[in-house]
PDB file of C-alpha atoms and ligand atoms in Angstrom:
ATOM      1  CA  UNK A  22     145.265 208.029 -45.405  1.00  0.00           C
ATOM      2  CA  UNK A  23     142.527 207.569 -47.969  1.00  0.00           C
ATOM      3  CA  UNK A  24     143.630 208.119 -51.567  1.00  0.00           C
ATOM      4  CA  UNK A  25     141.604 208.761 -54.712  1.00  0.00           C
ATOM      5  CA  UNK A  26     142.211 209.431 -58.419  1.00  0.00           C
ATOM      6  CA  UNK A  27     143.590 212.915 -58.993  1.00  0.00           C
ATOM      7  CA  UNK A  28     141.544 214.258 -61.922  1.00  0.00           C
ATOM      8  CA  UNK A  29     142.775 212.787 -65.195  1.00  0.00           C
ATOM      9  CA  UNK A  30     146.204 211.759 -63.873  1.00  0.00           C
ATOM     10  CA  UNK A  31     145.372 208.107 -63.436  1.00  0.00           C
ATOM     11  CA  UNK A  32     147.101 207.901 -60.068  1.00  0.00           C
ATOM     12  CA  UNK A  33     145.708 207.908 -56.549  1.00  0.00           C
ATOM     13  CA  UNK A  34     146.678 210.835 -54.342  1.00  0.00           C
ATOM     14  CA  UNK A  35     145.993 211.234 -50.611  1.00  0.00           C
ATOM     15  CA  UNK A  36     142.818 213.134 -49.890  1.00  0.00           C
ATOM     16  CA  UNK A  37     144.677 215.284 -47.330  1.00  0.00           C
ATOM     17  CA  UNK A  38     148.098 216.700 -48.116  1.00  0.00           C
ATOM     18  CA  UNK A  39     150.291 219.380 -46.579  1.00  0.00           C
ATOM     19  CA  UNK A  40     150.557 223.064 -47.495  1.00  0.00           C
ATOM     20  CA  UNK A  41     153.741 225.018 -46.852  1.00  0.00           C
ATOM     21  CA  UNK A  42     152.848 228.708 -47.216  1.00  0.00           C
ATOM     22  CA  UNK A  43     154.589 230.918 -44.630  1.00  0.00           C
ATOM     23  CA  UNK A  44     156.709 228.051 -43.317  1.00  0.00           C
ATOM     24  CA  UNK A  45     159.781 230.272 -43.635  1.00  0.00           C
ATOM     25  CA  UNK A  46     158.350 232.263 -40.701  1.00  0.00           C
ATOM     26  CA  UNK A  47     158.257 229.197 -38.468  1.00  0.00           C
ATOM     27  CA  UNK A  48     161.046 227.362 -36.728  1.00  0.00           C
ATOM     28  CA  UNK A  49     162.854 225.550 -39.560  1.00  0.00           C
ATOM     29  CA  UNK A  50     163.497 222.368 -37.592  1.00  0.00           C
ATOM     30  CA  UNK A  51     159.838 222.099 -36.690  1.00  0.00           C
ATOM     31  CA  UNK A  52     158.703 222.823 -40.255  1.00  0.00           C
ATOM     32  CA  UNK A  53     161.000 220.111 -41.638  1.00  0.00           C
ATOM     33  CA  UNK A  54     159.807 217.692 -38.934  1.00  0.00           C
ATOM     34  CA  UNK A  55     156.167 218.491 -39.795  1.00  0.00           C
ATOM     35  CA  UNK A  56     156.691 217.672 -43.478  1.00  0.00           C
ATOM     36  CA  UNK A  57     158.551 214.482 -42.529  1.00  0.00           C
ATOM     37  CA  UNK A  58     155.739 213.491 -40.185  1.00  0.00           C
ATOM     38  CA  UNK A  59     153.159 214.204 -42.888  1.00  0.00           C
ATOM     39  CA  UNK A  60     154.955 211.903 -45.327  1.00  0.00           C
ATOM     40  CA  UNK A  61     155.224 209.209 -42.656  1.00  0.00           C
ATOM     41  CA  UNK A  62     151.451 209.415 -42.080  1.00  0.00           C
ATOM     42  CA  UNK A  63     150.607 209.302 -45.768  1.00  0.00           C
ATOM     43  CA  UNK A  64     149.945 213.029 -46.305  1.00  0.00           C
ATOM     44  CA  UNK A  65     152.315 212.803 -49.214  1.00  0.00           C
ATOM     45  CA  UNK A  66     150.799 215.562 -51.382  1.00  0.00           C
ATOM     46  CA  UNK A  67     153.173 218.417 -50.546  1.00  0.00           C
ATOM     47  CA  UNK A  68     152.180 221.806 -51.915  1.00  0.00           C
ATOM     48  CA  UNK A  69     154.658 224.649 -52.311  1.00  0.00           C
ATOM     49  CA  UNK A  70     155.402 227.579 -54.637  1.00  0.00           C
ATOM     50  CA  UNK A  71     158.297 229.724 -55.823  1.00  0.00           C
ATOM     51  CA  UNK A  72     156.492 232.626 -54.136  1.00  0.00           C
ATOM     52  CA  UNK A  73     156.621 231.138 -50.631  1.00  0.00           C
ATOM     53  CA  UNK A  74     159.377 232.957 -48.752  1.00  0.00           C
ATOM     54  CA  UNK A  75     160.783 233.881 -52.191  1.00  0.00           C
ATOM     55  CA  UNK A  76     162.044 230.332 -52.670  1.00  0.00           C
ATOM     56  CA  UNK A  77     163.025 229.688 -49.050  1.00  0.00           C
ATOM     57  CA  UNK A  78     160.093 227.364 -48.464  1.00  0.00           C
ATOM     58  CA  UNK A  79     161.094 225.192 -51.419  1.00  0.00           C
ATOM     59  CA  UNK A  80     164.469 224.715 -49.737  1.00  0.00           C
ATOM     60  CA  UNK A  81     162.721 223.691 -46.485  1.00  0.00           C
ATOM     61  CA  UNK A  82     160.702 221.158 -48.485  1.00  0.00           C
ATOM     62  CA  UNK A  83     163.914 219.923 -50.126  1.00  0.00           C
ATOM     63  CA  UNK A  84     165.433 219.193 -46.718  1.00  0.00           C
ATOM     64  CA  UNK A  85     162.333 217.272 -45.601  1.00  0.00           C
ATOM     65  CA  UNK A  86     161.961 215.129 -48.732  1.00  0.00           C
ATOM     66  CA  UNK A  87     165.597 214.130 -49.124  1.00  0.00           C
ATOM     67  CA  UNK A  88     165.685 210.368 -49.518  1.00  0.00           C
ATOM     68  CA  UNK A  89     161.870 210.211 -49.781  1.00  0.00           C
ATOM     69  CA  UNK A  90     161.203 211.924 -53.083  1.00  0.00           C
ATOM     70  CA  UNK A  91     159.616 208.826 -54.607  1.00  0.00           C
ATOM     71  CA  UNK A  92     156.944 208.795 -51.873  1.00  0.00           C
ATOM     72  CA  UNK A  93     155.947 212.438 -52.385  1.00  0.00           C
ATOM     73  CA  UNK A  94     153.374 213.948 -54.752  1.00  0.00           C
ATOM     74  CA  UNK A  95     155.184 217.259 -55.162  1.00  0.00           C
ATOM     75  CA  UNK A  96     153.418 220.377 -56.400  1.00  0.00           C
ATOM     76  CA  UNK A  97     154.883 223.824 -57.006  1.00  0.00           C
ATOM     77  CA  UNK A  98     153.671 226.965 -58.740  1.00  0.00           C
ATOM     78  CA  UNK A  99     154.925 229.594 -61.117  1.00  0.00           C
ATOM     79  CA  UNK A 100     154.145 233.237 -60.335  1.00  0.00           C
ATOM     80  CA  UNK A 101     151.940 234.903 -62.974  1.00  0.00           C
ATOM     81  CA  UNK A 102     154.560 237.588 -63.627  1.00  0.00           C
ATOM     82  CA  UNK A 103     157.077 234.856 -64.550  1.00  0.00           C
ATOM     83  CA  UNK A 104     154.633 232.877 -66.653  1.00  0.00           C
ATOM     84  CA  UNK A 105     155.793 233.801 -70.156  1.00  0.00           C
ATOM     85  CA  UNK A 106     156.946 230.822 -72.247  1.00  0.00           C
ATOM     86  CA  UNK A 107     160.645 231.329 -71.420  1.00  0.00           C
ATOM     87  CA  UNK A 108     159.911 232.601 -67.911  1.00  0.00           C
ATOM     88  CA  UNK A 109     157.935 229.474 -67.035  1.00  0.00           C
ATOM     89  CA  UNK A 110     160.763 227.217 -68.213  1.00  0.00           C
ATOM     90  CA  UNK A 111     163.270 229.224 -66.135  1.00  0.00           C
ATOM     91  CA  UNK A 112     161.023 229.333 -63.060  1.00  0.00           C
ATOM     92  CA  UNK A 113     160.546 225.571 -63.182  1.00  0.00           C
ATOM     93  CA  UNK A 114     164.306 224.945 -63.414  1.00  0.00           C
ATOM     94  CA  UNK A 115     164.840 227.223 -60.412  1.00  0.00           C
ATOM     95  CA  UNK A 116     162.134 225.446 -58.389  1.00  0.00           C
ATOM     96  CA  UNK A 117     163.596 222.035 -59.266  1.00  0.00           C
ATOM     97  CA  UNK A 118     167.043 223.198 -58.163  1.00  0.00           C
ATOM     98  CA  UNK A 119     165.741 224.563 -54.846  1.00  0.00           C
ATOM     99  CA  UNK A 120     163.656 221.436 -54.262  1.00  0.00           C
ATOM    100  CA  UNK A 121     166.596 219.155 -55.071  1.00  0.00           C
ATOM    101  CA  UNK A 122     164.579 217.052 -57.481  1.00  0.00           C
ATOM    102  CA  UNK A 123     164.490 216.406 -61.207  1.00  0.00           C
ATOM    103  CA  UNK A 124     160.714 216.579 -61.555  1.00  0.00           C
ATOM    104  CA  UNK A 125     157.478 217.933 -60.106  1.00  0.00           C
ATOM    105  CA  UNK A 126     154.308 215.878 -60.033  1.00  0.00           C
ATOM    106  CA  UNK A 127     152.182 218.908 -60.850  1.00  0.00           C
ATOM    107  CA  UNK A 128     153.195 222.460 -61.779  1.00  0.00           C
ATOM    108  CA  UNK A 129     150.567 225.168 -61.362  1.00  0.00           C
ATOM    109  CA  UNK A 130     149.978 228.673 -62.610  1.00  0.00           C
ATOM    110  CA  UNK A 131     149.524 230.357 -59.201  1.00  0.00           C
ATOM    111  CA  UNK A 132     146.812 232.708 -60.415  1.00  0.00           C
ATOM    112  CA  UNK A 133     145.862 234.369 -63.674  1.00  0.00           C
ATOM    113  CA  UNK A 134     147.108 237.801 -64.682  1.00  0.00           C
ATOM    114  CA  UNK A 135     147.348 239.261 -68.196  1.00  0.00           C
ATOM    115  CA  UNK A 136     149.982 237.061 -69.834  1.00  0.00           C
ATOM    116  CA  UNK A 137     148.503 234.737 -72.495  1.00  0.00           C
ATOM    117  CA  UNK A 138     147.581 231.362 -71.033  1.00  0.00           C
ATOM    118  CA  UNK A 139     148.652 229.738 -74.313  1.00  0.00           C
ATOM    119  CA  UNK A 140     152.311 230.695 -73.695  1.00  0.00           C
ATOM    120  CA  UNK A 141     152.326 229.370 -70.132  1.00  0.00           C
ATOM    121  CA  UNK A 142     150.643 226.126 -71.135  1.00  0.00           C
ATOM    122  CA  UNK A 143     153.013 225.646 -74.103  1.00  0.00           C
ATOM    123  CA  UNK A 144     155.877 225.856 -71.610  1.00  0.00           C
ATOM    124  CA  UNK A 145     154.090 223.395 -69.306  1.00  0.00           C
ATOM    125  CA  UNK A 146     153.721 220.953 -72.214  1.00  0.00           C
ATOM    126  CA  UNK A 147     157.408 221.293 -73.083  1.00  0.00           C
ATOM    127  CA  UNK A 148     158.357 220.645 -69.446  1.00  0.00           C
ATOM    128  CA  UNK A 149     156.118 217.600 -69.508  1.00  0.00           C
ATOM    129  CA  UNK A 150     157.773 216.253 -72.645  1.00  0.00           C
ATOM    130  CA  UNK A 151     161.163 216.771 -71.004  1.00  0.00           C
ATOM    131  CA  UNK A 152     160.029 214.793 -67.945  1.00  0.00           C
ATOM    132  CA  UNK A 153     160.465 217.805 -65.663  1.00  0.00           C
ATOM    133  CA  UNK A 154     156.797 217.787 -64.688  1.00  0.00           C
ATOM    134  CA  UNK A 155     154.288 214.955 -64.816  1.00  0.00           C
ATOM    135  CA  UNK A 156     151.244 217.194 -65.165  1.00  0.00           C
ATOM    136  CA  UNK A 157     150.183 220.815 -64.873  1.00  0.00           C
ATOM    137  CA  UNK A 158     147.244 222.702 -63.472  1.00  0.00           C
ATOM    138  CA  UNK A 159     145.882 226.078 -62.466  1.00  0.00           C
ATOM    139  CA  UNK A 160     144.917 227.884 -59.299  1.00  0.00           C
ATOM    140  CA  UNK A 161     142.343 230.539 -58.409  1.00  0.00           C
ATOM    141  CA  UNK A 162     140.531 230.015 -61.734  1.00  0.00           C
ATOM    142  CA  UNK A 163     136.796 230.685 -61.890  1.00  0.00           C
ATOM    143  CA  UNK A 164     134.662 228.960 -64.508  1.00  0.00           C
ATOM    144  CA  UNK A 165     135.320 231.671 -67.130  1.00  0.00           C
ATOM    145  CA  UNK A 166     139.073 231.296 -66.631  1.00  0.00           C
ATOM    146  CA  UNK A 167     138.612 227.538 -66.803  1.00  0.00           C
ATOM    147  CA  UNK A 168     136.745 227.824 -70.109  1.00  0.00           C
ATOM    148  CA  UNK A 169     139.611 229.963 -71.460  1.00  0.00           C
ATOM    149  CA  UNK A 170     142.131 227.450 -70.152  1.00  0.00           C
ATOM    150  CA  UNK A 171     140.224 224.549 -71.693  1.00  0.00           C
ATOM    151  CA  UNK A 172     140.568 226.140 -75.144  1.00  0.00           C
ATOM    152  CA  UNK A 173     144.356 226.030 -74.737  1.00  0.00           C
ATOM    153  CA  UNK A 174     145.023 222.794 -72.901  1.00  0.00           C
ATOM    154  CA  UNK A 175     144.017 220.279 -70.256  1.00  0.00           C
ATOM    155  CA  UNK A 176     144.735 221.274 -66.629  1.00  0.00           C
ATOM    156  CA  UNK A 177     144.787 218.377 -64.165  1.00  0.00           C
ATOM    157  CA  UNK A 178     143.581 220.435 -61.205  1.00  0.00           C
ATOM    158  CA  UNK A 179     142.352 223.781 -59.960  1.00  0.00           C
ATOM    159  CA  UNK A 180     143.572 224.845 -56.516  1.00  0.00           C
ATOM    160  CA  UNK A 181     140.991 227.109 -54.891  1.00  0.00           C
ATOM    161  CA  UNK A 182     140.138 228.845 -51.629  1.00  0.00           C
ATOM    162  CA  UNK A 183     137.671 226.563 -49.890  1.00  0.00           C
ATOM    163  CA  UNK A 184     136.858 226.264 -46.201  1.00  0.00           C
ATOM    164  CA  UNK A 185     133.803 226.062 -43.970  1.00  0.00           C
ATOM    165  CA  UNK A 186     133.328 229.821 -43.990  1.00  0.00           C
ATOM    166  CA  UNK A 187     134.011 230.185 -47.724  1.00  0.00           C
ATOM    167  CA  UNK A 188     132.068 227.729 -49.834  1.00  0.00           C
ATOM    168  CA  UNK A 189     131.343 229.867 -52.877  1.00  0.00           C
ATOM    169  CA  UNK A 190     133.351 227.592 -55.236  1.00  0.00           C
ATOM    170  CA  UNK A 191     130.556 225.047 -54.733  1.00  0.00           C
ATOM    171  CA  UNK A 192     128.287 227.218 -56.946  1.00  0.00           C
ATOM    172  CA  UNK A 193     130.078 227.061 -60.256  1.00  0.00           C
ATOM    173  CA  UNK A 194     133.725 226.138 -59.971  1.00  0.00           C
ATOM    174  CA  UNK A 195     133.493 222.677 -58.415  1.00  0.00           C
ATOM    175  CA  UNK A 196     130.647 221.605 -60.771  1.00  0.00           C
ATOM    176  CA  UNK A 197     132.690 222.793 -63.770  1.00  0.00           C
ATOM    177  CA  UNK A 198     135.734 220.881 -62.563  1.00  0.00           C
ATOM    178  CA  UNK A 199     133.704 217.735 -61.953  1.00  0.00           C
ATOM    179  CA  UNK A 200     132.169 217.907 -65.409  1.00  0.00           C
ATOM    180  CA  UNK A 201     135.638 218.136 -66.971  1.00  0.00           C
ATOM    181  CA  UNK A 202     137.434 215.678 -64.659  1.00  0.00           C
ATOM    182  CA  UNK A 203     139.641 218.368 -63.119  1.00  0.00           C
ATOM    183  CA  UNK A 204     140.709 217.720 -59.516  1.00  0.00           C
ATOM    184  CA  UNK A 205     139.692 220.366 -56.956  1.00  0.00           C
ATOM    185  CA  UNK A 206     142.310 221.136 -54.317  1.00  0.00           C
ATOM    186  CA  UNK A 207     141.056 223.153 -51.334  1.00  0.00           C
ATOM    187  CA  UNK A 208     143.626 225.662 -50.133  1.00  0.00           C
ATOM    188  CA  UNK A 209     143.454 227.378 -46.733  1.00  0.00           C
ATOM    189  CA  UNK A 210     141.008 224.610 -45.712  1.00  0.00           C
ATOM    190  CA  UNK A 211     141.343 225.626 -42.055  1.00  0.00           C
ATOM    191  CA  UNK A 212     140.504 229.229 -42.887  1.00  0.00           C
ATOM    192  CA  UNK A 213     144.213 230.234 -43.013  1.00  0.00           C
ATOM    193  CA  UNK A 214     146.221 231.288 -39.957  1.00  0.00           C
ATOM    194  CA  UNK A 215     143.930 232.335 -37.126  1.00  0.00           C
ATOM    195  CA  UNK A 216     140.815 231.809 -39.234  1.00  0.00           C
ATOM    196  CA  UNK A 217     139.472 228.510 -37.995  1.00  0.00           C
ATOM    197  CA  UNK A 218     135.824 229.074 -37.004  1.00  0.00           C
ATOM    198  CA  UNK A 219     134.624 228.826 -33.429  1.00  0.00           C
ATOM    199  CA  UNK A 220     131.232 227.211 -33.694  1.00  0.00           C
ATOM    200  CA  UNK A 221     129.083 225.373 -31.192  1.00  0.00           C
ATOM    201  CA  UNK A 222     127.361 223.165 -33.814  1.00  0.00           C
ATOM    202  CA  UNK A 223     130.770 222.172 -35.175  1.00  0.00           C
ATOM    203  CA  UNK A 224     132.115 221.423 -31.677  1.00  0.00           C
ATOM    204  CA  UNK A 225     129.038 219.362 -30.822  1.00  0.00           C
ATOM    205  CA  UNK A 226     129.135 217.416 -34.058  1.00  0.00           C
ATOM    206  CA  UNK A 227     132.863 216.751 -33.635  1.00  0.00           C
ATOM    207  CA  UNK A 228     132.248 215.433 -30.127  1.00  0.00           C
ATOM    208  CA  UNK A 229     129.473 213.192 -31.369  1.00  0.00           C
ATOM    209  CA  UNK A 230     131.570 211.615 -34.124  1.00  0.00           C
ATOM    210  CA  UNK A 231     134.595 211.300 -31.847  1.00  0.00           C
ATOM    211  CA  UNK A 232     136.803 213.678 -33.793  1.00  0.00           C
ATOM    212  CA  UNK A 233     138.163 217.214 -33.527  1.00  0.00           C
ATOM    213  CA  UNK A 234     136.554 220.192 -35.290  1.00  0.00           C
ATOM    214  CA  UNK A 235     139.505 220.394 -37.708  1.00  0.00           C
ATOM    215  CA  UNK A 236     139.170 216.712 -38.622  1.00  0.00           C
ATOM    216  CA  UNK A 237     135.459 217.291 -39.274  1.00  0.00           C
ATOM    217  CA  UNK A 238     136.177 220.366 -41.415  1.00  0.00           C
ATOM    218  CA  UNK A 239     138.658 218.461 -43.588  1.00  0.00           C
ATOM    219  CA  UNK A 240     136.246 215.542 -43.984  1.00  0.00           C
ATOM    220  CA  UNK A 241     133.516 217.962 -45.088  1.00  0.00           C
ATOM    221  CA  UNK A 242     135.736 219.695 -47.641  1.00  0.00           C
ATOM    222  CA  UNK A 243     136.858 216.405 -49.171  1.00  0.00           C
ATOM    223  CA  UNK A 244     133.429 214.750 -49.173  1.00  0.00           C
ATOM    224  CA  UNK A 245     133.166 214.808 -52.973  1.00  0.00           C
ATOM    225  CA  UNK A 246     135.123 212.467 -55.218  1.00  0.00           C
ATOM    226  CA  UNK A 247     136.789 215.453 -56.919  1.00  0.00           C
ATOM    227  CA  UNK A 248     138.117 216.897 -53.663  1.00  0.00           C
ATOM    228  CA  UNK A 249     141.506 217.169 -51.957  1.00  0.00           C
ATOM    229  CA  UNK A 250     142.745 219.499 -49.207  1.00  0.00           C
ATOM    230  CA  UNK A 251     146.179 220.830 -48.293  1.00  0.00           C
ATOM    231  CA  UNK A 252     146.138 222.224 -44.731  1.00  0.00           C
ATOM    232  CA  UNK A 253     149.404 223.781 -43.615  1.00  0.00           C
ATOM    233  CA  UNK A 254     151.189 223.003 -40.412  1.00  0.00           C
ATOM    234  CA  UNK A 255     154.735 223.434 -39.168  1.00  0.00           C
ATOM    235  CA  UNK A 256     153.934 221.475 -36.031  1.00  0.00           C
ATOM    236  CA  UNK A 257     154.274 217.654 -36.113  1.00  0.00           C
ATOM    237  CA  UNK A 258     151.651 217.254 -33.356  1.00  0.00           C
ATOM    238  CA  UNK A 259     149.184 219.277 -35.433  1.00  0.00           C
ATOM    239  CA  UNK A 260     150.005 217.092 -38.444  1.00  0.00           C
ATOM    240  CA  UNK A 261     148.992 214.037 -36.390  1.00  0.00           C
ATOM    241  CA  UNK A 262     145.561 215.615 -35.968  1.00  0.00           C
ATOM    242  CA  UNK A 263     145.262 216.501 -39.678  1.00  0.00           C
ATOM    243  CA  UNK A 264     146.062 212.907 -40.590  1.00  0.00           C
ATOM    244  CA  UNK A 265     143.292 211.390 -38.480  1.00  0.00           C
ATOM    245  CA  UNK A 266     140.382 210.836 -40.781  1.00  0.00           C
ATOM    246  CA  UNK A 267     136.734 210.798 -39.884  1.00  0.00           C
ATOM    247  CA  UNK A 268     133.769 209.635 -41.966  1.00  0.00           C
ATOM    248  CA  UNK A 269     130.747 211.932 -42.069  1.00  0.00           C
ATOM    249  CA  UNK A 270     127.320 210.541 -42.868  1.00  0.00           C
ATOM    250  CA  UNK A 271     124.676 212.449 -44.824  1.00  0.00           C
ATOM    251  CA  UNK A 272     123.067 213.779 -41.636  1.00  0.00           C
ATOM    252  CA  UNK A 273     126.383 215.186 -40.379  1.00  0.00           C
ATOM    253  CA  UNK A 274     127.040 216.816 -43.745  1.00  0.00           C
ATOM    254  CA  UNK A 275     123.570 218.367 -43.753  1.00  0.00           C
ATOM    255  CA  UNK A 276     124.193 219.708 -40.246  1.00  0.00           C
ATOM    256  CA  UNK A 277     127.431 221.354 -41.363  1.00  0.00           C
ATOM    257  CA  UNK A 278     125.705 222.810 -44.416  1.00  0.00           C
ATOM    258  CA  UNK A 279     123.221 224.462 -42.103  1.00  0.00           C
ATOM    259  CA  UNK A 280     125.855 225.707 -39.666  1.00  0.00           C
ATOM    260  CA  UNK A 281     128.048 227.101 -42.470  1.00  0.00           C
ATOM    261  CA  UNK A 282     125.607 228.186 -45.201  1.00  0.00           C
ATOM    262  CA  UNK A 283     126.757 228.352 -48.789  1.00  0.00           C
ATOM    263  CA  UNK A 284     125.360 231.846 -49.371  1.00  0.00           C
ATOM    264  CA  UNK A 285     125.118 233.482 -52.781  1.00  0.00           C
ATOM    265  CA  UNK A 286     127.863 233.362 -55.424  1.00  0.00           C
ATOM    266  CA  UNK A 287     130.021 236.429 -54.729  1.00  0.00           C
ATOM    267  CA  UNK A 288     132.737 236.040 -57.334  1.00  0.00           C
ATOM    268  CA  UNK A 289     135.866 233.948 -57.199  1.00  0.00           C
ATOM    269  CA  UNK A 290     137.338 234.177 -53.701  1.00  0.00           C
ATOM    270  CA  UNK A 291     141.085 234.229 -53.144  1.00  0.00           C
ATOM    271  CA  UNK A 292     143.574 235.200 -50.479  1.00  0.00           C
TER     272      UNK A 292
HETATM  273  P1  NAP B 330     145.313 226.662 -43.475  1.00  0.00           P
HETATM  274  O1  NAP B 330     145.890 225.363 -43.848  1.00  0.00           O
HETATM  275  O2  NAP B 330     143.879 226.894 -43.671  1.00  0.00           O
HETATM  276  O3  NAP B 330     145.652 227.000 -41.946  1.00  0.00           O
HETATM  277  C1  NAP B 330     146.969 226.991 -41.490  1.00  0.00           C
HETATM  278  C2  NAP B 330     146.963 227.379 -40.026  1.00  0.00           C
HETATM  279  O4  NAP B 330     146.326 226.356 -39.263  1.00  0.00           O
HETATM  280  C3  NAP B 330     148.354 227.555 -39.474  1.00  0.00           C
HETATM  281  O5  NAP B 330     148.361 228.679 -38.634  1.00  0.00           O
HETATM  282  C4  NAP B 330     148.584 226.282 -38.681  1.00  0.00           C
HETATM  283  O6  NAP B 330     149.442 226.505 -37.603  1.00  0.00           O
HETATM  284  C5  NAP B 330     147.175 225.993 -38.190  1.00  0.00           C
HETATM  285  N1  NAP B 330     146.969 224.576 -37.913  1.00  0.00           N
HETATM  286  C6  NAP B 330     147.134 223.524 -38.736  1.00  0.00           C
HETATM  287  N2  NAP B 330     146.821 222.375 -38.145  1.00  0.00           N
HETATM  288  C7  NAP B 330     146.452 222.697 -36.879  1.00  0.00           C
HETATM  289  C8  NAP B 330     146.028 221.943 -35.777  1.00  0.00           C
HETATM  290  N3  NAP B 330     145.919 220.605 -35.852  1.00  0.00           N
HETATM  291  N4  NAP B 330     145.723 222.603 -34.625  1.00  0.00           N
HETATM  292  C9  NAP B 330     145.829 223.946 -34.549  1.00  0.00           C
HETATM  293  N5  NAP B 330     146.222 224.717 -35.577  1.00  0.00           N
HETATM  294  C10 NAP B 330     146.533 224.104 -36.736  1.00  0.00           C
HETATM  295  O7  NAP B 330     146.071 227.881 -44.193  1.00  0.00           O
HETATM  296  P2  NAP B 330     146.989 228.168 -45.426  1.00  0.00           P
HETATM  297  O8  NAP B 330     148.417 227.953 -45.112  1.00  0.00           O
HETATM  298  O9  NAP B 330     146.558 229.503 -45.905  1.00  0.00           O
HETATM  299  O10 NAP B 330     146.523 227.130 -46.560  1.00  0.00           O
HETATM  300  C11 NAP B 330     147.039 225.838 -46.704  1.00  0.00           C
HETATM  301  C12 NAP B 330     147.940 225.734 -47.934  1.00  0.00           C
HETATM  302  O11 NAP B 330     147.241 226.041 -49.122  1.00  0.00           O
HETATM  303  C13 NAP B 330     149.088 226.744 -47.938  1.00  0.00           C
HETATM  304  O12 NAP B 330     150.076 226.415 -46.991  1.00  0.00           O
HETATM  305  C14 NAP B 330     149.513 226.659 -49.375  1.00  0.00           C
HETATM  306  O13 NAP B 330     150.289 225.496 -49.607  1.00  0.00           O
HETATM  307  C15 NAP B 330     148.159 226.585 -50.071  1.00  0.00           C
HETATM  308  N6  NAP B 330     147.668 227.915 -50.513  1.00  0.00           N
HETATM  309  C16 NAP B 330     147.531 228.149 -51.853  1.00  0.00           C
HETATM  310  C17 NAP B 330     147.092 229.381 -52.297  1.00  0.00           C
HETATM  311  C18 NAP B 330     146.945 229.634 -53.778  1.00  0.00           C
HETATM  312  O14 NAP B 330     146.741 230.792 -54.182  1.00  0.00           O
HETATM  313  N7  NAP B 330     147.033 228.611 -54.597  1.00  0.00           N
HETATM  314  C19 NAP B 330     146.755 230.396 -51.392  1.00  0.00           C
HETATM  315  C20 NAP B 330     146.864 230.118 -50.025  1.00  0.00           C
HETATM  316  C21 NAP B 330     147.309 228.875 -49.599  1.00  0.00           C
HETATM  317  P3  NAP B 330     150.732 225.555 -37.307  1.00  0.00           P
HETATM  318  O15 NAP B 330     151.648 225.697 -38.481  1.00  0.00           O
HETATM  319  O16 NAP B 330     151.255 226.113 -36.048  1.00  0.00           O
HETATM  320  O17 NAP B 330     150.193 224.164 -37.165  1.00  0.00           O
END
């Protein structure tokens, strides 16, 4: 699996990782096996959150990463309603306990609500000093939120909704992140459950480059140096497909841009 520098972190992270949202609804054995398979194939960026299954998903992740923690780039998120200074410290401790680890690689604010960013980020910095997180970032931030964040601290990444049918972050958010060396992590890159597009141009292009439509979609979304993607799967066979990488040339990218037009900026999208 190709790796590249993750924003300002100074370490290389796999371009494709694994999301874990809703895994508590799937067969647990299969979900654990899917995470294990992902790590084996180099999809070592594992994304989770205290919100997922109200903590149950973090315990699934814990089971899968036991004995392999040092190979995993582990990301979790604090819920906005918990993101006071004290609340963030407590939420992180609880996530660490559920995940069975002593540190996260990145800790994110899941989305912005009304609590002051300064308090959340002060807690992030304290956690960093204590070695409980290596870095922190944000999620679902548009460029105004990012400007506000930048006045208070230095996020390593912004995790945003980005898939073939939803490219609006390309207007303002990705350029802002690139200008400030903030990694862009595409969430729901397959269009979320049941949302993967059926498209003849995509099918034809995939056939031509000897890949599947999902492999092509992930290659498109990670075509820029700032980009990473975290598709979710609880099925090890599906993970095998997500891990197969395909190179797209400029003509293929232009074809996809035509088949899935950017459209006008319509505000920050989120799920
Ligand atoms: P997604 O990755 O776009 O799509 C997941 C769906 O695709 C699942 O139904 C999965 O089913 C299916 N799938 C995966 N690989 C497949 C394959 N090879 N063949 C057929 N189907 C396949 O959706 P997502 O879970 O919404 O997003 C990914 C991750 O982003 C989440 O898990 C989460 O970690 C993160 N996220 C973050 C936010 C945020 O606010 N920061 C919001 C949403 C999501 P199977 O499990 O059966 O393979």
